[in-house]
């Protein structure tokens, strides 16, 4: 598998020839998890089973202000993307194009999509399956369509939980009697930046009855931590971006054994000061745990009683929130305390980032010619 | 179907004239529209069950050669497919415009809020049937979209009536 490693600088807009015939040689299929914090991209030529591009890129656009001196930004680029934007963040105006899993800044989103297109290589027809939060409405889809018009030729939007389940399933093991097929009877919990989605996957794609979503996830946790930190240290100068970094390092729930003291160094009046954010982080993460637990409990109650025993063995947590230390054990303990028999919570861990993109690429391979939505450039 | 040696050569206009032809065009448009909105099963039903009978009846009635009939049908299928594809894009653009002009969700009257509902499946699709899932999602999106113009017009009506 080849991994693209192009520099993350501004990519030029591509010219699209909508009349070009789709062939394996000139058509690229793309699976895109357009995440609020990180985007995951996978691609393969049409008709190929081999994934040729796998990339994870922070979903960030950095605009160079006019007052930045020449030579500071590589190539004096007007815009940087992803890791490069984060590297030079002190000199850039950093914009996150997505908020809550949907596009919040159309112009930045369009530029970011063009950057992704640049990663895909030579101009040719690009067809992308793009993950959308389960709670996204028509307007969110229309915004996404506008952002990628002129960048991708054809698109399909599919709810992320569907794609996560598709990506997590290993079709090569379906004939193995020991393989626990994760789509037969499972409960998926996807904790992203903007929303937490819980859905039942019982041999079929979740319908509206099979899923619950709450606009409380990583970003909301950051806000709780920040509010709590500012209440204790009003002059600490912490920002949401800094809180996110600290949370990713120290987040934990429930058991103090899983926690290490979250001592952050902040600058106050030019002097370094160490502050203890352990309680603030615990408060934020446990607020998330409580929301997820409530949704999980409610959805289990909706499942066919005959399926619940097996369902409880297959609770799968994915998304950035799954990386909170102790989250799986804490959720399991809360369910057990509620009286659910022997629940088993599985955390997908760092790999979660690839499952949606992997599922999206699988969906792209299955899509029929007529199903693709053609975009006008 | 083979043409009788004495079958008169008809112009394309003659071949396409008559209500039988209009019925075929109407069924083709209907099938293409259903297909463009993800209702693949309904589209397939029209193509497999209703269209063949209509074509058979028309081809017998019009008296043109099999080649002429095939040529007319092929041209019409192609034309309708193209028209429906263009119409779908236009519809999307118009809906986007209406959506942009509609007030923010908080400003909407309570009964209209359901239009901002997520695009969700309303029927169960087997997990193996990825293509079926994509059709059902397209259908769900079309259903949501069809509620949007009504919402925009209703909002305008409410605003004017205040």
PDB file of C-alpha atoms in Angstrom, chain A residues 149-368:
ATOM      1  CA  UNK A 149     -18.343  21.101  -6.280  1.00  0.00           C
ATOM      2  CA  UNK A 150     -15.560  21.607  -8.804  1.00  0.00           C
ATOM      3  CA  UNK A 151     -13.236  19.451  -6.704  1.00  0.00           C
ATOM      4  CA  UNK A 152     -14.811  16.012  -6.917  1.00  0.00           C
ATOM      5  CA  UNK A 153     -16.807  15.056  -9.995  1.00  0.00           C
ATOM      6  CA  UNK A 154     -19.325  12.765  -8.338  1.00  0.00           C
ATOM      7  CA  UNK A 155     -20.254  12.279  -4.709  1.00  0.00           C
ATOM      8  CA  UNK A 156     -22.425  10.308  -2.320  1.00  0.00           C
ATOM      9  CA  UNK A 157     -23.110  11.229   1.281  1.00  0.00           C
ATOM     10  CA  UNK A 158     -23.578   8.405   3.769  1.00  0.00           C
ATOM     11  CA  UNK A 159     -24.107   8.585   7.555  1.00  0.00           C
ATOM     12  CA  UNK A 160     -20.854   7.957   9.401  1.00  0.00           C
ATOM     13  CA  UNK A 161     -22.183   5.167  11.659  1.00  0.00           C
ATOM     14  CA  UNK A 162     -23.078   3.162   8.527  1.00  0.00           C
ATOM     15  CA  UNK A 163     -19.585   3.659   7.203  1.00  0.00           C
ATOM     16  CA  UNK A 164     -17.904   2.874  10.531  1.00  0.00           C
ATOM     17  CA  UNK A 165     -19.783  -0.457  10.688  1.00  0.00           C
ATOM     18  CA  UNK A 166     -18.957  -1.186   7.035  1.00  0.00           C
ATOM     19  CA  UNK A 167     -15.303  -0.349   7.628  1.00  0.00           C
ATOM     20  CA  UNK A 168     -15.060  -2.384  10.811  1.00  0.00           C
ATOM     21  CA  UNK A 169     -16.527  -5.513   9.215  1.00  0.00           C
ATOM     22  CA  UNK A 170     -13.941  -7.904   7.827  1.00  0.00           C
ATOM     23  CA  UNK A 171     -15.639  -9.687   4.910  1.00  0.00           C
ATOM     24  CA  UNK A 172     -12.693 -12.057   4.489  1.00  0.00           C
ATOM     25  CA  UNK A 173     -13.547 -13.657   7.847  1.00  0.00           C
ATOM     26  CA  UNK A 174     -17.271 -14.160   7.321  1.00  0.00           C
ATOM     27  CA  UNK A 175     -16.778 -17.888   6.739  1.00  0.00           C
ATOM     28  CA  UNK A 176     -14.801 -18.256   9.929  1.00  0.00           C
ATOM     29  CA  UNK A 177     -17.163 -19.681  12.586  1.00  0.00           C
ATOM     30  CA  UNK A 178     -15.139 -17.944  15.291  1.00  0.00           C
ATOM     31  CA  UNK A 179     -15.519 -14.518  13.708  1.00  0.00           C
ATOM     32  CA  UNK A 180     -17.927 -12.274  15.548  1.00  0.00           C
ATOM     33  CA  UNK A 181     -19.568 -10.373  12.695  1.00  0.00           C
ATOM     34  CA  UNK A 182     -19.923  -6.849  14.080  1.00  0.00           C
ATOM     35  CA  UNK A 183     -22.956  -5.996  11.965  1.00  0.00           C
ATOM     36  CA  UNK A 184     -25.202  -8.871  13.061  1.00  0.00           C
ATOM     37  CA  UNK A 185     -26.127  -7.550  16.477  1.00  0.00           C
ATOM     38  CA  UNK A 186     -24.113  -4.628  17.784  1.00  0.00           C
ATOM     39  CA  UNK A 187     -24.524  -1.225  19.285  1.00  0.00           C
ATOM     40  CA  UNK A 188     -22.183   1.432  17.870  1.00  0.00           C
ATOM     41  CA  UNK A 189     -21.266   4.526  19.812  1.00  0.00           C
ATOM     42  CA  UNK A 190     -19.478   7.160  17.758  1.00  0.00           C
ATOM     43  CA  UNK A 191     -18.169  10.094  19.765  1.00  0.00           C
ATOM     44  CA  UNK A 192     -16.893  12.754  17.435  1.00  0.00           C
ATOM     45  CA  UNK A 193     -16.080  16.403  17.979  1.00  0.00           C
ATOM     46  CA  UNK A 194     -19.552  17.786  17.388  1.00  0.00           C
ATOM     47  CA  UNK A 195     -21.959  14.978  18.106  1.00  0.00           C
ATOM     48  CA  UNK A 196     -22.281  11.648  19.840  1.00  0.00           C
ATOM     49  CA  UNK A 197     -24.227   9.063  17.861  1.00  0.00           C
ATOM     50  CA  UNK A 198     -25.473   5.748  19.179  1.00  0.00           C
ATOM     51  CA  UNK A 199     -27.019   3.235  16.826  1.00  0.00           C
ATOM     52  CA  UNK A 200     -28.200  -0.326  16.656  1.00  0.00           C
ATOM     53  CA  UNK A 201     -26.809  -2.435  13.840  1.00  0.00           C
ATOM     54  CA  UNK A 202     -28.716  -5.706  13.708  1.00  0.00           C
ATOM     55  CA  UNK A 203     -28.087  -7.120  10.260  1.00  0.00           C
ATOM     56  CA  UNK A 204     -29.525  -4.066   8.564  1.00  0.00           C
ATOM     57  CA  UNK A 205     -28.582  -0.409   8.257  1.00  0.00           C
ATOM     58  CA  UNK A 206     -29.957   1.632  11.144  1.00  0.00           C
ATOM     59  CA  UNK A 207     -33.278   3.323  10.471  1.00  0.00           C
ATOM     60  CA  UNK A 208     -34.420   6.498  12.190  1.00  0.00           C
ATOM     61  CA  UNK A 209     -35.770   4.280  14.991  1.00  0.00           C
ATOM     62  CA  UNK A 210     -32.394   2.647  15.533  1.00  0.00           C
ATOM     63  CA  UNK A 211     -30.290   5.691  16.294  1.00  0.00           C
ATOM     64  CA  UNK A 212     -29.937   8.498  18.770  1.00  0.00           C
ATOM     65  CA  UNK A 213     -27.752  11.535  18.472  1.00  0.00           C
ATOM     66  CA  UNK A 214     -26.782  14.350  20.818  1.00  0.00           C
ATOM     67  CA  UNK A 215     -24.892  17.539  20.019  1.00  0.00           C
ATOM     68  CA  UNK A 216     -22.602  16.880  22.963  1.00  0.00           C
ATOM     69  CA  UNK A 217     -19.161  15.475  22.178  1.00  0.00           C
ATOM     70  CA  UNK A 218     -15.478  16.448  22.126  1.00  0.00           C
ATOM     71  CA  UNK A 219     -16.026  20.166  21.499  1.00  0.00           C
ATOM     72  CA  UNK A 220     -18.573  20.393  24.309  1.00  0.00           C
ATOM     73  CA  UNK A 221     -16.152  18.599  26.642  1.00  0.00           C
ATOM     74  CA  UNK A 222     -13.484  21.175  25.758  1.00  0.00           C
ATOM     75  CA  UNK A 223     -15.894  23.944  26.656  1.00  0.00           C
ATOM     76  CA  UNK A 224     -16.777  22.353  30.018  1.00  0.00           C
ATOM     77  CA  UNK A 225     -13.072  21.991  30.832  1.00  0.00           C
ATOM     78  CA  UNK A 226     -12.333  25.568  29.783  1.00  0.00           C
ATOM     79  CA  UNK A 227     -15.220  26.995  31.812  1.00  0.00           C
ATOM     80  CA  UNK A 228     -14.143  24.983  34.826  1.00  0.00           C
ATOM     81  CA  UNK A 229     -10.477  26.005  34.407  1.00  0.00           C
ATOM     82  CA  UNK A 230     -11.351  29.688  34.027  1.00  0.00           C
ATOM     83  CA  UNK A 231     -13.538  29.514  37.135  1.00  0.00           C
ATOM     84  CA  UNK A 232     -10.507  28.369  39.131  1.00  0.00           C
ATOM     85  CA  UNK A 233      -7.818  30.318  37.277  1.00  0.00           C
ATOM     86  CA  UNK A 234      -9.471  33.390  35.711  1.00  0.00           C
ATOM     87  CA  UNK A 235      -6.192  34.839  34.380  1.00  0.00           C
ATOM     88  CA  UNK A 236      -4.686  31.629  33.009  1.00  0.00           C
ATOM     89  CA  UNK A 237      -5.217  32.653  29.378  1.00  0.00           C
ATOM     90  CA  UNK A 238      -6.206  29.154  28.295  1.00  0.00           C
ATOM     91  CA  UNK A 239      -7.869  28.793  24.874  1.00  0.00           C
ATOM     92  CA  UNK A 240     -10.039  26.029  23.466  1.00  0.00           C
ATOM     93  CA  UNK A 241      -7.172  24.944  21.199  1.00  0.00           C
ATOM     94  CA  UNK A 242      -4.839  24.562  24.184  1.00  0.00           C
ATOM     95  CA  UNK A 243      -7.554  22.814  26.186  1.00  0.00           C
ATOM     96  CA  UNK A 244      -7.952  20.313  23.335  1.00  0.00           C
ATOM     97  CA  UNK A 245      -4.234  19.502  23.456  1.00  0.00           C
ATOM     98  CA  UNK A 246      -4.331  19.055  27.217  1.00  0.00           C
ATOM     99  CA  UNK A 247      -7.479  16.915  27.030  1.00  0.00           C
ATOM    100  CA  UNK A 248      -5.955  14.633  24.402  1.00  0.00           C
ATOM    101  CA  UNK A 249      -3.061  14.026  26.772  1.00  0.00           C
ATOM    102  CA  UNK A 250      -4.861  13.682  30.091  1.00  0.00           C
ATOM    103  CA  UNK A 251      -8.533  12.801  29.497  1.00  0.00           C
ATOM    104  CA  UNK A 252     -10.033  10.191  31.803  1.00  0.00           C
ATOM    105  CA  UNK A 253     -13.274   9.160  33.464  1.00  0.00           C
ATOM    106  CA  UNK A 254     -14.629   7.498  36.515  1.00  0.00           C
ATOM    107  CA  UNK A 255     -11.694   5.803  38.169  1.00  0.00           C
ATOM    108  CA  UNK A 256      -8.864   7.844  39.565  1.00  0.00           C
ATOM    109  CA  UNK A 257      -6.508   4.940  38.789  1.00  0.00           C
ATOM    110  CA  UNK A 258      -6.837   5.778  35.095  1.00  0.00           C
ATOM    111  CA  UNK A 259      -5.916   9.376  35.694  1.00  0.00           C
ATOM    112  CA  UNK A 260      -2.574  11.019  35.896  1.00  0.00           C
ATOM    113  CA  UNK A 261      -2.576  14.524  37.309  1.00  0.00           C
ATOM    114  CA  UNK A 262      -3.269  16.980  34.501  1.00  0.00           C
ATOM    115  CA  UNK A 263      -0.740  19.642  35.303  1.00  0.00           C
ATOM    116  CA  UNK A 264      -0.608  22.154  32.471  1.00  0.00           C
ATOM    117  CA  UNK A 265       1.918  24.885  32.015  1.00  0.00           C
ATOM    118  CA  UNK A 266       0.366  28.188  30.987  1.00  0.00           C
ATOM    119  CA  UNK A 267       1.833  31.629  30.524  1.00  0.00           C
ATOM    120  CA  UNK A 268       0.410  34.323  32.790  1.00  0.00           C
ATOM    121  CA  UNK A 269       1.841  37.781  32.244  1.00  0.00           C
ATOM    122  CA  UNK A 270       4.845  36.275  30.495  1.00  0.00           C
ATOM    123  CA  UNK A 271       5.585  33.907  33.398  1.00  0.00           C
ATOM    124  CA  UNK A 272       5.163  30.128  33.240  1.00  0.00           C
ATOM    125  CA  UNK A 273       2.656  28.852  35.749  1.00  0.00           C
ATOM    126  CA  UNK A 274       1.631  25.264  36.462  1.00  0.00           C
ATOM    127  CA  UNK A 275      -2.064  24.681  37.049  1.00  0.00           C
ATOM    128  CA  UNK A 276      -3.895  21.495  37.986  1.00  0.00           C
ATOM    129  CA  UNK A 277      -6.728  20.732  35.545  1.00  0.00           C
ATOM    130  CA  UNK A 278      -7.412  17.180  36.746  1.00  0.00           C
ATOM    131  CA  UNK A 279     -10.829  17.976  38.205  1.00  0.00           C
ATOM    132  CA  UNK A 280     -11.831  20.136  35.240  1.00  0.00           C
ATOM    133  CA  UNK A 281     -10.957  17.360  32.802  1.00  0.00           C
ATOM    134  CA  UNK A 282     -12.765  14.775  34.881  1.00  0.00           C
ATOM    135  CA  UNK A 283     -15.877  16.985  34.968  1.00  0.00           C
ATOM    136  CA  UNK A 284     -15.893  17.396  31.177  1.00  0.00           C
ATOM    137  CA  UNK A 285     -15.257  13.742  30.383  1.00  0.00           C
ATOM    138  CA  UNK A 286     -17.798  12.478  32.882  1.00  0.00           C
ATOM    139  CA  UNK A 287     -20.453  14.827  31.489  1.00  0.00           C
ATOM    140  CA  UNK A 288     -19.852  13.121  28.138  1.00  0.00           C
ATOM    141  CA  UNK A 289     -19.944   9.661  29.709  1.00  0.00           C
ATOM    142  CA  UNK A 290     -23.300  10.488  31.299  1.00  0.00           C
ATOM    143  CA  UNK A 291     -24.823  11.625  27.968  1.00  0.00           C
ATOM    144  CA  UNK A 292     -23.541   8.568  26.132  1.00  0.00           C
ATOM    145  CA  UNK A 293     -24.720   6.252  28.867  1.00  0.00           C
ATOM    146  CA  UNK A 294     -28.238   7.724  28.769  1.00  0.00           C
ATOM    147  CA  UNK A 295     -28.458   7.287  24.999  1.00  0.00           C
ATOM    148  CA  UNK A 296     -27.039   3.765  25.177  1.00  0.00           C
ATOM    149  CA  UNK A 297     -29.525   2.754  27.844  1.00  0.00           C
ATOM    150  CA  UNK A 298     -32.426   4.221  25.880  1.00  0.00           C
ATOM    151  CA  UNK A 299     -31.433   2.476  22.685  1.00  0.00           C
ATOM    152  CA  UNK A 300     -30.963  -0.895  24.381  1.00  0.00           C
ATOM    153  CA  UNK A 301     -34.492  -0.499  25.707  1.00  0.00           C
ATOM    154  CA  UNK A 302     -35.727  -0.127  22.117  1.00  0.00           C
ATOM    155  CA  UNK A 303     -34.070  -3.350  20.908  1.00  0.00           C
ATOM    156  CA  UNK A 304     -35.993  -6.583  20.549  1.00  0.00           C
ATOM    157  CA  UNK A 305     -35.745  -8.245  24.020  1.00  0.00           C
ATOM    158  CA  UNK A 306     -34.682 -11.516  22.376  1.00  0.00           C
ATOM    159  CA  UNK A 307     -31.585  -9.842  20.956  1.00  0.00           C
ATOM    160  CA  UNK A 308     -30.469  -7.873  23.998  1.00  0.00           C
ATOM    161  CA  UNK A 309     -28.287 -10.540  25.650  1.00  0.00           C
ATOM    162  CA  UNK A 310     -26.106 -10.818  22.558  1.00  0.00           C
ATOM    163  CA  UNK A 311     -26.289  -7.070  21.878  1.00  0.00           C
ATOM    164  CA  UNK A 312     -24.825  -6.325  25.294  1.00  0.00           C
ATOM    165  CA  UNK A 313     -21.743  -8.340  24.310  1.00  0.00           C
ATOM    166  CA  UNK A 314     -21.132  -6.126  21.295  1.00  0.00           C
ATOM    167  CA  UNK A 315     -21.088  -2.508  22.370  1.00  0.00           C
ATOM    168  CA  UNK A 316     -18.487  -0.826  20.200  1.00  0.00           C
ATOM    169  CA  UNK A 317     -17.154   2.653  20.941  1.00  0.00           C
ATOM    170  CA  UNK A 318     -15.461   4.607  18.195  1.00  0.00           C
ATOM    171  CA  UNK A 319     -14.526   8.230  17.464  1.00  0.00           C
ATOM    172  CA  UNK A 320     -12.173  10.544  19.307  1.00  0.00           C
ATOM    173  CA  UNK A 321     -14.134  10.227  22.534  1.00  0.00           C
ATOM    174  CA  UNK A 322     -13.294   6.528  22.640  1.00  0.00           C
ATOM    175  CA  UNK A 323      -9.709   7.530  23.464  1.00  0.00           C
ATOM    176  CA  UNK A 324     -10.707   8.925  26.860  1.00  0.00           C
ATOM    177  CA  UNK A 325      -8.942   6.712  29.367  1.00  0.00           C
ATOM    178  CA  UNK A 326     -11.279   4.384  31.203  1.00  0.00           C
ATOM    179  CA  UNK A 327     -14.292   5.298  29.047  1.00  0.00           C
ATOM    180  CA  UNK A 328     -15.126   1.726  28.014  1.00  0.00           C
ATOM    181  CA  UNK A 329     -14.717   0.312  31.517  1.00  0.00           C
ATOM    182  CA  UNK A 330     -16.751   3.139  33.009  1.00  0.00           C
ATOM    183  CA  UNK A 331     -19.596   2.716  30.518  1.00  0.00           C
ATOM    184  CA  UNK A 332     -19.565  -1.044  31.097  1.00  0.00           C
ATOM    185  CA  UNK A 333     -19.687  -0.525  34.873  1.00  0.00           C
ATOM    186  CA  UNK A 334     -22.580   1.917  34.620  1.00  0.00           C
ATOM    187  CA  UNK A 335     -24.585  -0.474  32.427  1.00  0.00           C
ATOM    188  CA  UNK A 336     -23.888  -3.360  34.805  1.00  0.00           C
ATOM    189  CA  UNK A 337     -24.901  -1.209  37.777  1.00  0.00           C
ATOM    190  CA  UNK A 338     -28.169  -0.437  35.964  1.00  0.00           C
ATOM    191  CA  UNK A 339     -28.880  -4.185  35.849  1.00  0.00           C
ATOM    192  CA  UNK A 340     -27.899  -5.081  32.271  1.00  0.00           C
ATOM    193  CA  UNK A 341     -26.423  -8.573  32.337  1.00  0.00           C
ATOM    194  CA  UNK A 342     -22.692  -8.804  31.622  1.00  0.00           C
ATOM    195  CA  UNK A 343     -22.245  -5.944  29.166  1.00  0.00           C
ATOM    196  CA  UNK A 344     -19.033  -5.912  27.143  1.00  0.00           C
ATOM    197  CA  UNK A 345     -17.778  -2.627  25.737  1.00  0.00           C
ATOM    198  CA  UNK A 346     -15.105  -2.714  23.047  1.00  0.00           C
ATOM    199  CA  UNK A 347     -13.032   0.366  22.288  1.00  0.00           C
ATOM    200  CA  UNK A 348     -11.731   0.605  18.740  1.00  0.00           C
ATOM    201  CA  UNK A 349      -8.844   2.804  19.888  1.00  0.00           C
ATOM    202  CA  UNK A 350      -6.576   4.797  17.599  1.00  0.00           C
ATOM    203  CA  UNK A 351      -7.701   2.726  14.591  1.00  0.00           C
ATOM    204  CA  UNK A 352     -11.129   4.339  14.750  1.00  0.00           C
ATOM    205  CA  UNK A 353      -9.874   7.067  12.428  1.00  0.00           C
ATOM    206  CA  UNK A 354      -9.633   4.728   9.476  1.00  0.00           C
ATOM    207  CA  UNK A 355     -12.917   2.833   9.783  1.00  0.00           C
ATOM    208  CA  UNK A 356     -15.221   5.514   8.394  1.00  0.00           C
ATOM    209  CA  UNK A 357     -12.899   6.189   5.443  1.00  0.00           C
ATOM    210  CA  UNK A 358     -12.489   2.451   4.873  1.00  0.00           C
ATOM    211  CA  UNK A 359     -16.268   1.979   4.937  1.00  0.00           C
ATOM    212  CA  UNK A 360     -16.703   4.937   2.592  1.00  0.00           C
ATOM    213  CA  UNK A 361     -14.294   3.379   0.115  1.00  0.00           C
ATOM    214  CA  UNK A 362     -16.198   0.079   0.325  1.00  0.00           C
ATOM    215  CA  UNK A 363     -19.437   1.957  -0.390  1.00  0.00           C
ATOM    216  CA  UNK A 364     -17.779   3.701  -3.345  1.00  0.00           C
ATOM    217  CA  UNK A 365     -16.776   0.326  -4.778  1.00  0.00           C
ATOM    218  CA  UNK A 366     -20.371  -0.909  -4.494  1.00  0.00           C
ATOM    219  CA  UNK A 367     -22.043   2.221  -5.887  1.00  0.00           C
ATOM    220  CA  UNK A 368     -23.661   1.791  -9.275  1.00  0.00           C
TER     221      UNK A 368
END
